[in-house]
Amino acid sequence: MADKRVCPVCGSTEFIYDPRRGEIVCAKCGYVLEENVIDEGPEWRAFDPDQRAKRARTGAPMTLMIHDKGLSTDIDWRDKDIHGNQISGMYRNKLRRLRMWQRRMRINDAAERNLAFALSELDRMAAQMRLPRRVKEAAASLYRKAVMKKLIRGRSIEGMVSAALYAACRMEGIPRTLDEIAAVSKVSKKEIGRSYRFMARGLNLNLRPTSPIEYVDRFGDALNVSARTKKRAKEILREAIEKGITSGKGPTGLAAAALYVASLLEGEKKTQREVAEVAHVTEVTVRNRYKELVEKLGINVPI
């Protein structure tokens, strides 16, 4: 077990934790630094996931993705008792009525109903985009803050949810374009952009501009190019950033152009149309950014 302390005998900083004896021992000389250490784990053992689930006395951790943060009680949908036996007909009907009233009581007012709908929509969109849990939690946190500041009133729930997801992607370093958000949303790209600007002002979000380098890996995977080509594209973009060529230009267009140049240099030629479709930009944008990179960086592209 790693520790910042130093062994008073040999001066080592490497230690071993012995859970059976409750001791912290020096890994080099064996000196016992601490004994009777309290074990904060459970007092029971489990040898498979089913056994662990049965013996655990706690539920799932708190999550912002559920309107009540997952702190309410759920009545299981399986009509079985604690021993796994089927519940008889009379009690089964009673249990179904209890389950129905439980669902109704979890949402007390319009605000909770709004939040429940928004978070389910957020979960659907994030699942379709295959975004990690941390992005979903960040988006849910932003939406909750917007609700507390009464920014949602008079605006579409779908638009504000999409804006929160777009902002969360940028905050977590997994940027997605407005076109990609709009593809899974029920509102237009224009509405998402408008909602995002409104949310950013209302919550004082100071997000740094997205770097085109952050798009290279994803676009490169979609184009099925090698790691060598993606690395070359990043090198081109770093040089372009240092020389101030990227200032005022869209990051997706720059990433697409850099990948196009890198594919030509590495002998994995891709057409401008293929690159433009992956980056959700026009061929004209790819062509213009390509010309700028080649001319200003002095790149000799093979014909």
PDB file of C-alpha atoms in Angstrom:
ATOM      1  CA  MET A   1       0.000   0.000   0.000  1.00  0.00           C
ATOM      2  CA  ALA A   2       1.481   3.355  -1.035  1.00  0.00           C
ATOM      3  CA  ASP A   3       1.908   5.899   1.754  1.00  0.00           C
ATOM      4  CA  LYS A   4       3.536   9.331   2.062  1.00  0.00           C
ATOM      5  CA  ARG A   5       5.120   8.358   5.387  1.00  0.00           C
ATOM      6  CA  VAL A   6       8.740   7.250   5.790  1.00  0.00           C
ATOM      7  CA  CYS A   7       9.893   4.137   7.647  1.00  0.00           C
ATOM      8  CA  PRO A   8      11.811   5.272  10.794  1.00  0.00           C
ATOM      9  CA  VAL A   9      14.160   2.267  10.555  1.00  0.00           C
ATOM     10  CA  CYS A  10      15.285   2.096   6.903  1.00  0.00           C
ATOM     11  CA  GLY A  11      13.821   5.283   5.406  1.00  0.00           C
ATOM     12  CA  SER A  12      11.721   3.403   2.824  1.00  0.00           C
ATOM     13  CA  THR A  13       8.494   4.895   1.478  1.00  0.00           C
ATOM     14  CA  GLU A  14       7.063   1.554   0.292  1.00  0.00           C
ATOM     15  CA  PHE A  15       4.524  -0.128   2.576  1.00  0.00           C
ATOM     16  CA  ILE A  16       2.276  -3.189   2.531  1.00  0.00           C
ATOM     17  CA  TYR A  17      -1.200  -3.352   4.047  1.00  0.00           C
ATOM     18  CA  ASP A  18      -2.067  -6.724   5.634  1.00  0.00           C
ATOM     19  CA  PRO A  19      -5.896  -6.876   5.906  1.00  0.00           C
ATOM     20  CA  ARG A  20      -5.875 -10.117   7.965  1.00  0.00           C
ATOM     21  CA  ARG A  21      -3.724  -8.663  10.736  1.00  0.00           C
ATOM     22  CA  GLY A  22      -4.837  -5.041  10.286  1.00  0.00           C
ATOM     23  CA  GLU A  23      -1.233  -3.850   9.991  1.00  0.00           C
ATOM     24  CA  ILE A  24       0.779  -1.524   7.743  1.00  0.00           C
ATOM     25  CA  VAL A  25       4.278  -2.959   7.319  1.00  0.00           C
ATOM     26  CA  CYS A  26       7.461  -1.609   5.710  1.00  0.00           C
ATOM     27  CA  ALA A  27       8.037  -3.494   2.445  1.00  0.00           C
ATOM     28  CA  LYS A  28      11.846  -3.524   2.906  1.00  0.00           C
ATOM     29  CA  CYS A  29      12.640  -4.150   6.578  1.00  0.00           C
ATOM     30  CA  GLY A  30       9.274  -5.453   7.880  1.00  0.00           C
ATOM     31  CA  TYR A  31       8.877  -2.773  10.576  1.00  0.00           C
ATOM     32  CA  VAL A  32       5.197  -2.435  11.663  1.00  0.00           C
ATOM     33  CA  LEU A  33       4.242   1.219  11.296  1.00  0.00           C
ATOM     34  CA  GLU A  34       0.607   0.850  12.300  1.00  0.00           C
ATOM     35  CA  GLU A  35      -1.493  -1.912  13.819  1.00  0.00           C
ATOM     36  CA  ASN A  36      -5.181  -2.552  14.541  1.00  0.00           C
ATOM     37  CA  VAL A  37      -6.171  -0.701  11.366  1.00  0.00           C
ATOM     38  CA  ILE A  38      -9.951  -0.634  11.005  1.00  0.00           C
ATOM     39  CA  ASP A  39     -11.261  -2.461   7.924  1.00  0.00           C
ATOM     40  CA  GLU A  40     -13.894  -0.205   6.343  1.00  0.00           C
ATOM     41  CA  GLY A  41     -15.160  -2.916   3.970  1.00  0.00           C
ATOM     42  CA  PRO A  42     -18.194  -5.190   4.551  1.00  0.00           C
ATOM     43  CA  GLU A  43     -18.030  -7.929   7.167  1.00  0.00           C
ATOM     44  CA  TRP A  44     -19.291 -10.528   4.668  1.00  0.00           C
ATOM     45  CA  ARG A  45     -17.636 -12.236   1.708  1.00  0.00           C
ATOM     46  CA  ALA A  46     -19.064 -12.882  -1.767  1.00  0.00           C
ATOM     47  CA  PHE A  47     -17.738 -15.226  -4.414  1.00  0.00           C
ATOM     48  CA  ASP A  48     -19.897 -14.213  -7.393  1.00  0.00           C
ATOM     49  CA  PRO A  49     -21.981 -11.159  -8.508  1.00  0.00           C
ATOM     50  CA  ASP A  50     -25.326 -12.747  -7.537  1.00  0.00           C
ATOM     51  CA  GLN A  51     -24.107 -13.467  -4.015  1.00  0.00           C
ATOM     52  CA  ARG A  52     -22.742  -9.930  -3.728  1.00  0.00           C
ATOM     53  CA  ALA A  53     -26.081  -8.450  -4.850  1.00  0.00           C
ATOM     54  CA  LYS A  54     -28.021 -10.528  -2.294  1.00  0.00           C
ATOM     55  CA  ARG A  55     -25.747  -9.714   0.648  1.00  0.00           C
ATOM     56  CA  ALA A  56     -25.310  -6.003  -0.062  1.00  0.00           C
ATOM     57  CA  ARG A  57     -27.389  -3.782   2.223  1.00  0.00           C
ATOM     58  CA  THR A  58     -26.996  -0.598   0.194  1.00  0.00           C
ATOM     59  CA  GLY A  59     -28.490   0.513  -3.088  1.00  0.00           C
ATOM     60  CA  ALA A  60     -26.996   2.186  -6.126  1.00  0.00           C
ATOM     61  CA  PRO A  61     -24.988   5.395  -5.603  1.00  0.00           C
ATOM     62  CA  MET A  62     -26.586   8.813  -5.958  1.00  0.00           C
ATOM     63  CA  THR A  63     -26.868  10.011  -9.530  1.00  0.00           C
ATOM     64  CA  LEU A  64     -27.918  13.306 -11.107  1.00  0.00           C
ATOM     65  CA  MET A  65     -29.435  11.365 -14.007  1.00  0.00           C
ATOM     66  CA  ILE A  66     -32.577  10.557 -11.982  1.00  0.00           C
ATOM     67  CA  HIS A  67     -34.894  13.415 -10.998  1.00  0.00           C
ATOM     68  CA  ASP A  68     -34.841  12.426  -7.303  1.00  0.00           C
ATOM     69  CA  LYS A  69     -31.117  11.507  -7.477  1.00  0.00           C
ATOM     70  CA  GLY A  70     -31.990   7.832  -7.006  1.00  0.00           C
ATOM     71  CA  LEU A  71     -32.879   8.291  -3.322  1.00  0.00           C
ATOM     72  CA  SER A  72     -36.490   7.094  -3.542  1.00  0.00           C
ATOM     73  CA  THR A  73     -37.712   3.528  -3.068  1.00  0.00           C
ATOM     74  CA  ASP A  74     -38.514   1.266  -6.003  1.00  0.00           C
ATOM     75  CA  ILE A  75     -40.874  -1.708  -5.924  1.00  0.00           C
ATOM     76  CA  ASP A  76     -39.317  -4.429  -8.062  1.00  0.00           C
ATOM     77  CA  TRP A  77     -41.191  -5.302 -11.267  1.00  0.00           C
ATOM     78  CA  ARG A  78     -40.678  -9.052 -10.707  1.00  0.00           C
ATOM     79  CA  ASP A  79     -43.586 -10.560  -8.752  1.00  0.00           C
ATOM     80  CA  LYS A  80     -41.358 -12.565  -6.397  1.00  0.00           C
ATOM     81  CA  ASP A  81     -40.775 -12.552  -2.644  1.00  0.00           C
ATOM     82  CA  ILE A  82     -37.405 -12.327  -0.861  1.00  0.00           C
ATOM     83  CA  HIS A  83     -36.842 -16.077  -1.303  1.00  0.00           C
ATOM     84  CA  GLY A  84     -37.429 -15.921  -5.081  1.00  0.00           C
ATOM     85  CA  ASN A  85     -40.863 -17.592  -4.938  1.00  0.00           C
ATOM     86  CA  GLN A  86     -43.731 -16.362  -7.118  1.00  0.00           C
ATOM     87  CA  ILE A  87     -46.321 -14.223  -5.311  1.00  0.00           C
ATOM     88  CA  SER A  88     -49.894 -15.545  -5.412  1.00  0.00           C
ATOM     89  CA  GLY A  89     -52.631 -13.897  -7.538  1.00  0.00           C
ATOM     90  CA  MET A  90     -54.358 -11.818  -4.829  1.00  0.00           C
ATOM     91  CA  TYR A  91     -51.089 -10.313  -3.541  1.00  0.00           C
ATOM     92  CA  ARG A  92     -49.800  -9.868  -7.089  1.00  0.00           C
ATOM     93  CA  ASN A  93     -52.699  -7.512  -7.949  1.00  0.00           C
ATOM     94  CA  LYS A  94     -52.132  -5.610  -4.711  1.00  0.00           C
ATOM     95  CA  LEU A  95     -48.433  -5.283  -5.503  1.00  0.00           C
ATOM     96  CA  ARG A  96     -49.190  -3.932  -8.985  1.00  0.00           C
ATOM     97  CA  ARG A  97     -51.452  -1.246  -7.523  1.00  0.00           C
ATOM     98  CA  LEU A  98     -48.737  -0.315  -5.019  1.00  0.00           C
ATOM     99  CA  ARG A  99     -46.190  -0.152  -7.828  1.00  0.00           C
ATOM    100  CA  MET A 100     -48.464   2.141  -9.856  1.00  0.00           C
ATOM    101  CA  TRP A 101     -49.030   4.542  -6.915  1.00  0.00           C
ATOM    102  CA  GLN A 102     -45.334   4.471  -6.103  1.00  0.00           C
ATOM    103  CA  ARG A 103     -44.515   5.673  -9.631  1.00  0.00           C
ATOM    104  CA  ARG A 104     -47.091   8.443  -9.346  1.00  0.00           C
ATOM    105  CA  MET A 105     -45.897   9.603  -5.915  1.00  0.00           C
ATOM    106  CA  ARG A 106     -42.256   9.872  -7.016  1.00  0.00           C
ATOM    107  CA  ILE A 107     -43.189  12.915  -9.131  1.00  0.00           C
ATOM    108  CA  ASN A 108     -44.932  15.466  -6.900  1.00  0.00           C
ATOM    109  CA  ASP A 109     -45.212  18.632  -9.008  1.00  0.00           C
ATOM    110  CA  ALA A 110     -44.672  20.172 -12.442  1.00  0.00           C
ATOM    111  CA  ALA A 111     -41.003  20.963 -11.731  1.00  0.00           C
ATOM    112  CA  GLU A 112     -40.213  17.320 -10.958  1.00  0.00           C
ATOM    113  CA  ARG A 113     -42.220  16.203 -13.979  1.00  0.00           C
ATOM    114  CA  ASN A 114     -40.196  18.609 -16.141  1.00  0.00           C
ATOM    115  CA  LEU A 115     -36.935  17.291 -14.678  1.00  0.00           C
ATOM    116  CA  ALA A 116     -37.944  13.642 -15.088  1.00  0.00           C
ATOM    117  CA  PHE A 117     -38.820  14.177 -18.760  1.00  0.00           C
ATOM    118  CA  ALA A 118     -35.659  16.225 -19.430  1.00  0.00           C
ATOM    119  CA  LEU A 119     -33.334  13.667 -17.852  1.00  0.00           C
ATOM    120  CA  SER A 120     -34.933  10.766 -19.718  1.00  0.00           C
ATOM    121  CA  GLU A 121     -34.472  12.730 -22.963  1.00  0.00           C
ATOM    122  CA  LEU A 122     -30.859  13.449 -21.991  1.00  0.00           C
ATOM    123  CA  ASP A 123     -30.239   9.751 -21.323  1.00  0.00           C
ATOM    124  CA  ARG A 124     -31.742   8.804 -24.701  1.00  0.00           C
ATOM    125  CA  MET A 125     -29.598  11.285 -26.633  1.00  0.00           C
ATOM    126  CA  ALA A 126     -26.392  10.382 -24.782  1.00  0.00           C
ATOM    127  CA  ALA A 127     -27.034   6.672 -25.352  1.00  0.00           C
ATOM    128  CA  GLN A 128     -27.505   7.223 -29.094  1.00  0.00           C
ATOM    129  CA  MET A 129     -24.244   9.190 -29.228  1.00  0.00           C
ATOM    130  CA  ARG A 130     -22.465   6.581 -27.042  1.00  0.00           C
ATOM    131  CA  LEU A 131     -21.236   9.196 -24.585  1.00  0.00           C
ATOM    132  CA  PRO A 132     -19.628   8.111 -21.276  1.00  0.00           C
ATOM    133  CA  ARG A 133     -21.381   8.434 -17.930  1.00  0.00           C
ATOM    134  CA  ARG A 134     -19.311  11.429 -16.800  1.00  0.00           C
ATOM    135  CA  VAL A 135     -20.640  13.482 -19.737  1.00  0.00           C
ATOM    136  CA  LYS A 136     -24.232  12.551 -18.857  1.00  0.00           C
ATOM    137  CA  GLU A 137     -23.703  13.509 -15.209  1.00  0.00           C
ATOM    138  CA  ALA A 138     -22.132  16.849 -16.222  1.00  0.00           C
ATOM    139  CA  ALA A 139     -25.039  17.596 -18.596  1.00  0.00           C
ATOM    140  CA  ALA A 140     -27.588  16.698 -15.894  1.00  0.00           C
ATOM    141  CA  SER A 141     -25.794  19.017 -13.446  1.00  0.00           C
ATOM    142  CA  LEU A 142     -25.912  21.903 -15.961  1.00  0.00           C
ATOM    143  CA  TYR A 143     -29.613  21.334 -16.632  1.00  0.00           C
ATOM    144  CA  ARG A 144     -30.403  21.262 -12.893  1.00  0.00           C
ATOM    145  CA  LYS A 145     -28.532  24.563 -12.430  1.00  0.00           C
ATOM    146  CA  ALA A 146     -30.522  26.057 -15.294  1.00  0.00           C
ATOM    147  CA  VAL A 147     -33.776  24.917 -13.621  1.00  0.00           C
ATOM    148  CA  MET A 148     -32.701  26.447 -10.267  1.00  0.00           C
ATOM    149  CA  LYS A 149     -31.934  29.773 -12.002  1.00  0.00           C
ATOM    150  CA  LYS A 150     -35.299  29.591 -13.831  1.00  0.00           C
ATOM    151  CA  LEU A 151     -33.668  29.650 -17.257  1.00  0.00           C
ATOM    152  CA  ILE A 152     -35.967  26.921 -18.598  1.00  0.00           C
ATOM    153  CA  ARG A 153     -39.172  28.943 -18.326  1.00  0.00           C
ATOM    154  CA  GLY A 154     -40.554  29.818 -21.753  1.00  0.00           C
ATOM    155  CA  ARG A 155     -38.034  27.632 -23.617  1.00  0.00           C
ATOM    156  CA  SER A 156     -38.278  24.145 -25.052  1.00  0.00           C
ATOM    157  CA  ILE A 157     -37.066  21.356 -22.783  1.00  0.00           C
ATOM    158  CA  GLU A 158     -35.494  19.515 -25.719  1.00  0.00           C
ATOM    159  CA  GLY A 159     -33.541  22.622 -26.757  1.00  0.00           C
ATOM    160  CA  MET A 160     -32.124  23.231 -23.280  1.00  0.00           C
ATOM    161  CA  VAL A 161     -31.297  19.534 -22.801  1.00  0.00           C
ATOM    162  CA  SER A 162     -29.436  19.522 -26.118  1.00  0.00           C
ATOM    163  CA  ALA A 163     -27.580  22.687 -25.114  1.00  0.00           C
ATOM    164  CA  ALA A 164     -26.589  21.146 -21.766  1.00  0.00           C
ATOM    165  CA  LEU A 165     -25.293  18.034 -23.536  1.00  0.00           C
ATOM    166  CA  TYR A 166     -23.316  20.136 -26.041  1.00  0.00           C
ATOM    167  CA  ALA A 167     -21.752  22.168 -23.213  1.00  0.00           C
ATOM    168  CA  ALA A 168     -20.976  19.030 -21.150  1.00  0.00           C
ATOM    169  CA  CYS A 169     -19.190  17.429 -24.114  1.00  0.00           C
ATOM    170  CA  ARG A 170     -16.954  20.485 -24.414  1.00  0.00           C
ATOM    171  CA  MET A 171     -16.343  20.625 -20.646  1.00  0.00           C
ATOM    172  CA  GLU A 172     -15.312  16.959 -20.528  1.00  0.00           C
ATOM    173  CA  GLY A 173     -12.960  17.191 -23.517  1.00  0.00           C
ATOM    174  CA  ILE A 174     -15.175  15.059 -25.783  1.00  0.00           C
ATOM    175  CA  PRO A 175     -16.462  17.740 -28.169  1.00  0.00           C
ATOM    176  CA  ARG A 176     -19.383  17.038 -30.466  1.00  0.00           C
ATOM    177  CA  THR A 177     -20.572  19.318 -33.238  1.00  0.00           C
ATOM    178  CA  LEU A 178     -23.984  20.981 -33.226  1.00  0.00           C
ATOM    179  CA  ASP A 179     -24.851  18.838 -36.266  1.00  0.00           C
ATOM    180  CA  GLU A 180     -24.150  15.660 -34.287  1.00  0.00           C
ATOM    181  CA  ILE A 181     -26.274  16.869 -31.366  1.00  0.00           C
ATOM    182  CA  ALA A 182     -29.082  17.924 -33.725  1.00  0.00           C
ATOM    183  CA  ALA A 183     -29.032  14.472 -35.403  1.00  0.00           C
ATOM    184  CA  VAL A 184     -30.276  12.824 -32.177  1.00  0.00           C
ATOM    185  CA  SER A 185     -32.285  15.786 -30.859  1.00  0.00           C
ATOM    186  CA  LYS A 186     -35.891  16.722 -31.566  1.00  0.00           C
ATOM    187  CA  VAL A 187     -34.995  20.350 -32.272  1.00  0.00           C
ATOM    188  CA  SER A 188     -32.997  22.079 -35.001  1.00  0.00           C
ATOM    189  CA  LYS A 189     -29.318  23.010 -34.977  1.00  0.00           C
ATOM    190  CA  LYS A 190     -30.303  26.692 -34.873  1.00  0.00           C
ATOM    191  CA  GLU A 191     -32.466  26.172 -31.776  1.00  0.00           C
ATOM    192  CA  ILE A 192     -29.668  24.242 -30.008  1.00  0.00           C
ATOM    193  CA  GLY A 193     -27.171  27.037 -30.746  1.00  0.00           C
ATOM    194  CA  ARG A 194     -29.597  29.673 -29.463  1.00  0.00           C
ATOM    195  CA  SER A 195     -30.317  27.670 -26.288  1.00  0.00           C
ATOM    196  CA  TYR A 196     -26.604  27.070 -25.699  1.00  0.00           C
ATOM    197  CA  ARG A 197     -25.756  30.791 -25.909  1.00  0.00           C
ATOM    198  CA  PHE A 198     -28.613  31.601 -23.527  1.00  0.00           C
ATOM    199  CA  MET A 199     -27.501  28.900 -21.055  1.00  0.00           C
ATOM    200  CA  ALA A 200     -23.843  29.970 -21.266  1.00  0.00           C
ATOM    201  CA  ARG A 201     -24.818  33.565 -20.391  1.00  0.00           C
ATOM    202  CA  GLY A 202     -27.198  32.529 -17.616  1.00  0.00           C
ATOM    203  CA  LEU A 203     -24.757  30.111 -15.931  1.00  0.00           C
ATOM    204  CA  ASN A 204     -21.572  32.127 -16.696  1.00  0.00           C
ATOM    205  CA  LEU A 205     -19.979  29.240 -18.589  1.00  0.00           C
ATOM    206  CA  ASN A 206     -16.506  30.240 -19.708  1.00  0.00           C
ATOM    207  CA  LEU A 207     -15.616  27.360 -22.003  1.00  0.00           C
ATOM    208  CA  ARG A 208     -12.367  27.517 -23.926  1.00  0.00           C
ATOM    209  CA  PRO A 209     -12.591  27.275 -27.722  1.00  0.00           C
ATOM    210  CA  THR A 210     -12.523  23.697 -28.959  1.00  0.00           C
ATOM    211  CA  SER A 211      -9.178  22.654 -30.399  1.00  0.00           C
ATOM    212  CA  PRO A 212      -9.265  21.002 -33.855  1.00  0.00           C
ATOM    213  CA  ILE A 213      -6.816  18.384 -32.504  1.00  0.00           C
ATOM    214  CA  GLU A 214      -9.617  16.994 -30.315  1.00  0.00           C
ATOM    215  CA  TYR A 215     -11.563  15.939 -33.430  1.00  0.00           C
ATOM    216  CA  VAL A 216      -8.705  14.189 -35.240  1.00  0.00           C
ATOM    217  CA  ASP A 217      -8.954  10.747 -33.586  1.00  0.00           C
ATOM    218  CA  ARG A 218     -12.714  10.461 -34.055  1.00  0.00           C
ATOM    219  CA  PHE A 219     -12.697  11.686 -37.657  1.00  0.00           C
ATOM    220  CA  GLY A 220      -9.663   9.494 -38.401  1.00  0.00           C
ATOM    221  CA  ASP A 221     -11.420   6.404 -37.039  1.00  0.00           C
ATOM    222  CA  ALA A 222     -14.482   7.168 -39.170  1.00  0.00           C
ATOM    223  CA  LEU A 223     -12.234   7.488 -42.249  1.00  0.00           C
ATOM    224  CA  ASN A 224     -10.417   4.262 -41.291  1.00  0.00           C
ATOM    225  CA  VAL A 225      -6.933   5.806 -41.555  1.00  0.00           C
ATOM    226  CA  SER A 226      -3.857   4.562 -39.701  1.00  0.00           C
ATOM    227  CA  ALA A 227      -2.474   5.895 -36.421  1.00  0.00           C
ATOM    228  CA  ARG A 228       0.469   7.272 -38.399  1.00  0.00           C
ATOM    229  CA  THR A 229      -1.861   9.475 -40.479  1.00  0.00           C
ATOM    230  CA  LYS A 230      -3.695  10.717 -37.399  1.00  0.00           C
ATOM    231  CA  LYS A 231      -0.394  11.559 -35.715  1.00  0.00           C
ATOM    232  CA  ARG A 232       0.727  13.474 -38.835  1.00  0.00           C
ATOM    233  CA  ALA A 233      -2.562  15.413 -38.867  1.00  0.00           C
ATOM    234  CA  LYS A 234      -2.048  16.425 -35.219  1.00  0.00           C
ATOM    235  CA  GLU A 235       1.478  17.599 -35.964  1.00  0.00           C
ATOM    236  CA  ILE A 236       0.163  19.748 -38.828  1.00  0.00           C
ATOM    237  CA  LEU A 237      -2.493  21.279 -36.578  1.00  0.00           C
ATOM    238  CA  ARG A 238      -0.014  21.990 -33.747  1.00  0.00           C
ATOM    239  CA  GLU A 239       2.225  23.860 -36.177  1.00  0.00           C
ATOM    240  CA  ALA A 240      -0.798  25.724 -37.558  1.00  0.00           C
ATOM    241  CA  ILE A 241      -1.883  26.734 -34.030  1.00  0.00           C
ATOM    242  CA  GLU A 242       1.630  27.978 -33.191  1.00  0.00           C
ATOM    243  CA  LYS A 243       1.668  30.152 -36.333  1.00  0.00           C
ATOM    244  CA  GLY A 244      -1.842  31.532 -35.666  1.00  0.00           C
ATOM    245  CA  ILE A 245      -3.369  30.047 -38.828  1.00  0.00           C
ATOM    246  CA  THR A 246      -6.328  28.500 -36.958  1.00  0.00           C
ATOM    247  CA  SER A 247      -7.561  31.746 -35.410  1.00  0.00           C
ATOM    248  CA  GLY A 248     -11.197  32.501 -36.276  1.00  0.00           C
ATOM    249  CA  LYS A 249     -11.749  29.269 -38.190  1.00  0.00           C
ATOM    250  CA  GLY A 250     -14.026  26.332 -37.389  1.00  0.00           C
ATOM    251  CA  PRO A 251     -12.221  23.461 -35.620  1.00  0.00           C
ATOM    252  CA  THR A 252     -14.043  20.726 -37.555  1.00  0.00           C
ATOM    253  CA  GLY A 253     -13.041  22.168 -40.934  1.00  0.00           C
ATOM    254  CA  LEU A 254      -9.413  22.474 -39.815  1.00  0.00           C
ATOM    255  CA  ALA A 255      -9.355  18.913 -38.461  1.00  0.00           C
ATOM    256  CA  ALA A 256     -10.857  17.635 -41.726  1.00  0.00           C
ATOM    257  CA  ALA A 257      -8.318  19.532 -43.848  1.00  0.00           C
ATOM    258  CA  ALA A 258      -5.381  18.350 -41.701  1.00  0.00           C
ATOM    259  CA  LEU A 259      -6.531  14.742 -42.061  1.00  0.00           C
ATOM    260  CA  TYR A 260      -6.898  15.222 -45.812  1.00  0.00           C
ATOM    261  CA  VAL A 261      -3.337  16.593 -46.073  1.00  0.00           C
ATOM    262  CA  ALA A 262      -1.961  13.844 -43.790  1.00  0.00           C
ATOM    263  CA  SER A 263      -3.696  11.129 -45.833  1.00  0.00           C
ATOM    264  CA  LEU A 264      -2.038  12.431 -49.005  1.00  0.00           C
ATOM    265  CA  LEU A 265       1.390  12.618 -47.335  1.00  0.00           C
ATOM    266  CA  GLU A 266       1.111   9.114 -45.856  1.00  0.00           C
ATOM    267  CA  GLY A 267      -0.187   7.480 -49.020  1.00  0.00           C
ATOM    268  CA  GLU A 268      -3.709   6.798 -47.667  1.00  0.00           C
ATOM    269  CA  LYS A 269      -5.484   9.109 -50.063  1.00  0.00           C
ATOM    270  CA  LYS A 270      -9.032  10.099 -49.186  1.00  0.00           C
ATOM    271  CA  THR A 271     -11.287  12.291 -51.292  1.00  0.00           C
ATOM    272  CA  GLN A 272     -12.413  15.708 -50.103  1.00  0.00           C
ATOM    273  CA  ARG A 273     -16.004  14.482 -50.198  1.00  0.00           C
ATOM    274  CA  GLU A 274     -15.251  11.553 -47.842  1.00  0.00           C
ATOM    275  CA  VAL A 275     -13.502  13.837 -45.370  1.00  0.00           C
ATOM    276  CA  ALA A 276     -16.246  16.488 -45.588  1.00  0.00           C
ATOM    277  CA  GLU A 277     -19.011  13.936 -44.900  1.00  0.00           C
ATOM    278  CA  VAL A 278     -17.278  12.639 -41.784  1.00  0.00           C
ATOM    279  CA  ALA A 279     -16.643  16.142 -40.414  1.00  0.00           C
ATOM    280  CA  HIS A 280     -20.145  17.430 -41.349  1.00  0.00           C
ATOM    281  CA  VAL A 281     -18.693  20.335 -43.338  1.00  0.00           C
ATOM    282  CA  THR A 282     -18.830  21.228 -47.045  1.00  0.00           C
ATOM    283  CA  GLU A 283     -16.216  20.245 -49.597  1.00  0.00           C
ATOM    284  CA  VAL A 284     -15.588  23.959 -50.179  1.00  0.00           C
ATOM    285  CA  THR A 285     -14.603  24.358 -46.499  1.00  0.00           C
ATOM    286  CA  VAL A 286     -12.193  21.405 -46.704  1.00  0.00           C
ATOM    287  CA  ARG A 287     -10.698  22.786 -49.920  1.00  0.00           C
ATOM    288  CA  ASN A 288     -10.208  26.295 -48.488  1.00  0.00           C
ATOM    289  CA  ARG A 289      -8.660  25.073 -45.222  1.00  0.00           C
ATOM    290  CA  TYR A 290      -6.464  22.645 -47.197  1.00  0.00           C
ATOM    291  CA  LYS A 291      -5.088  25.452 -49.383  1.00  0.00           C
ATOM    292  CA  GLU A 292      -4.359  27.634 -46.325  1.00  0.00           C
ATOM    293  CA  LEU A 293      -2.504  24.857 -44.493  1.00  0.00           C
ATOM    294  CA  VAL A 294      -0.439  23.840 -47.513  1.00  0.00           C
ATOM    295  CA  GLU A 295       0.513  27.414 -48.486  1.00  0.00           C
ATOM    296  CA  LYS A 296       1.215  28.852 -45.028  1.00  0.00           C
ATOM    297  CA  LEU A 297       3.032  25.796 -43.652  1.00  0.00           C
ATOM    298  CA  GLY A 298       4.969  25.168 -46.877  1.00  0.00           C
ATOM    299  CA  ILE A 299       3.828  21.548 -47.217  1.00  0.00           C
ATOM    300  CA  ASN A 300       4.757  19.749 -50.443  1.00  0.00           C
ATOM    301  CA  VAL A 301       1.806  17.495 -51.203  1.00  0.00           C
ATOM    302  CA  PRO A 302       2.400  14.676 -53.756  1.00  0.00           C
ATOM    303  CA  ILE A 303       0.055  14.836 -56.748  1.00  0.00           C
TER     304      ILE A 303
END
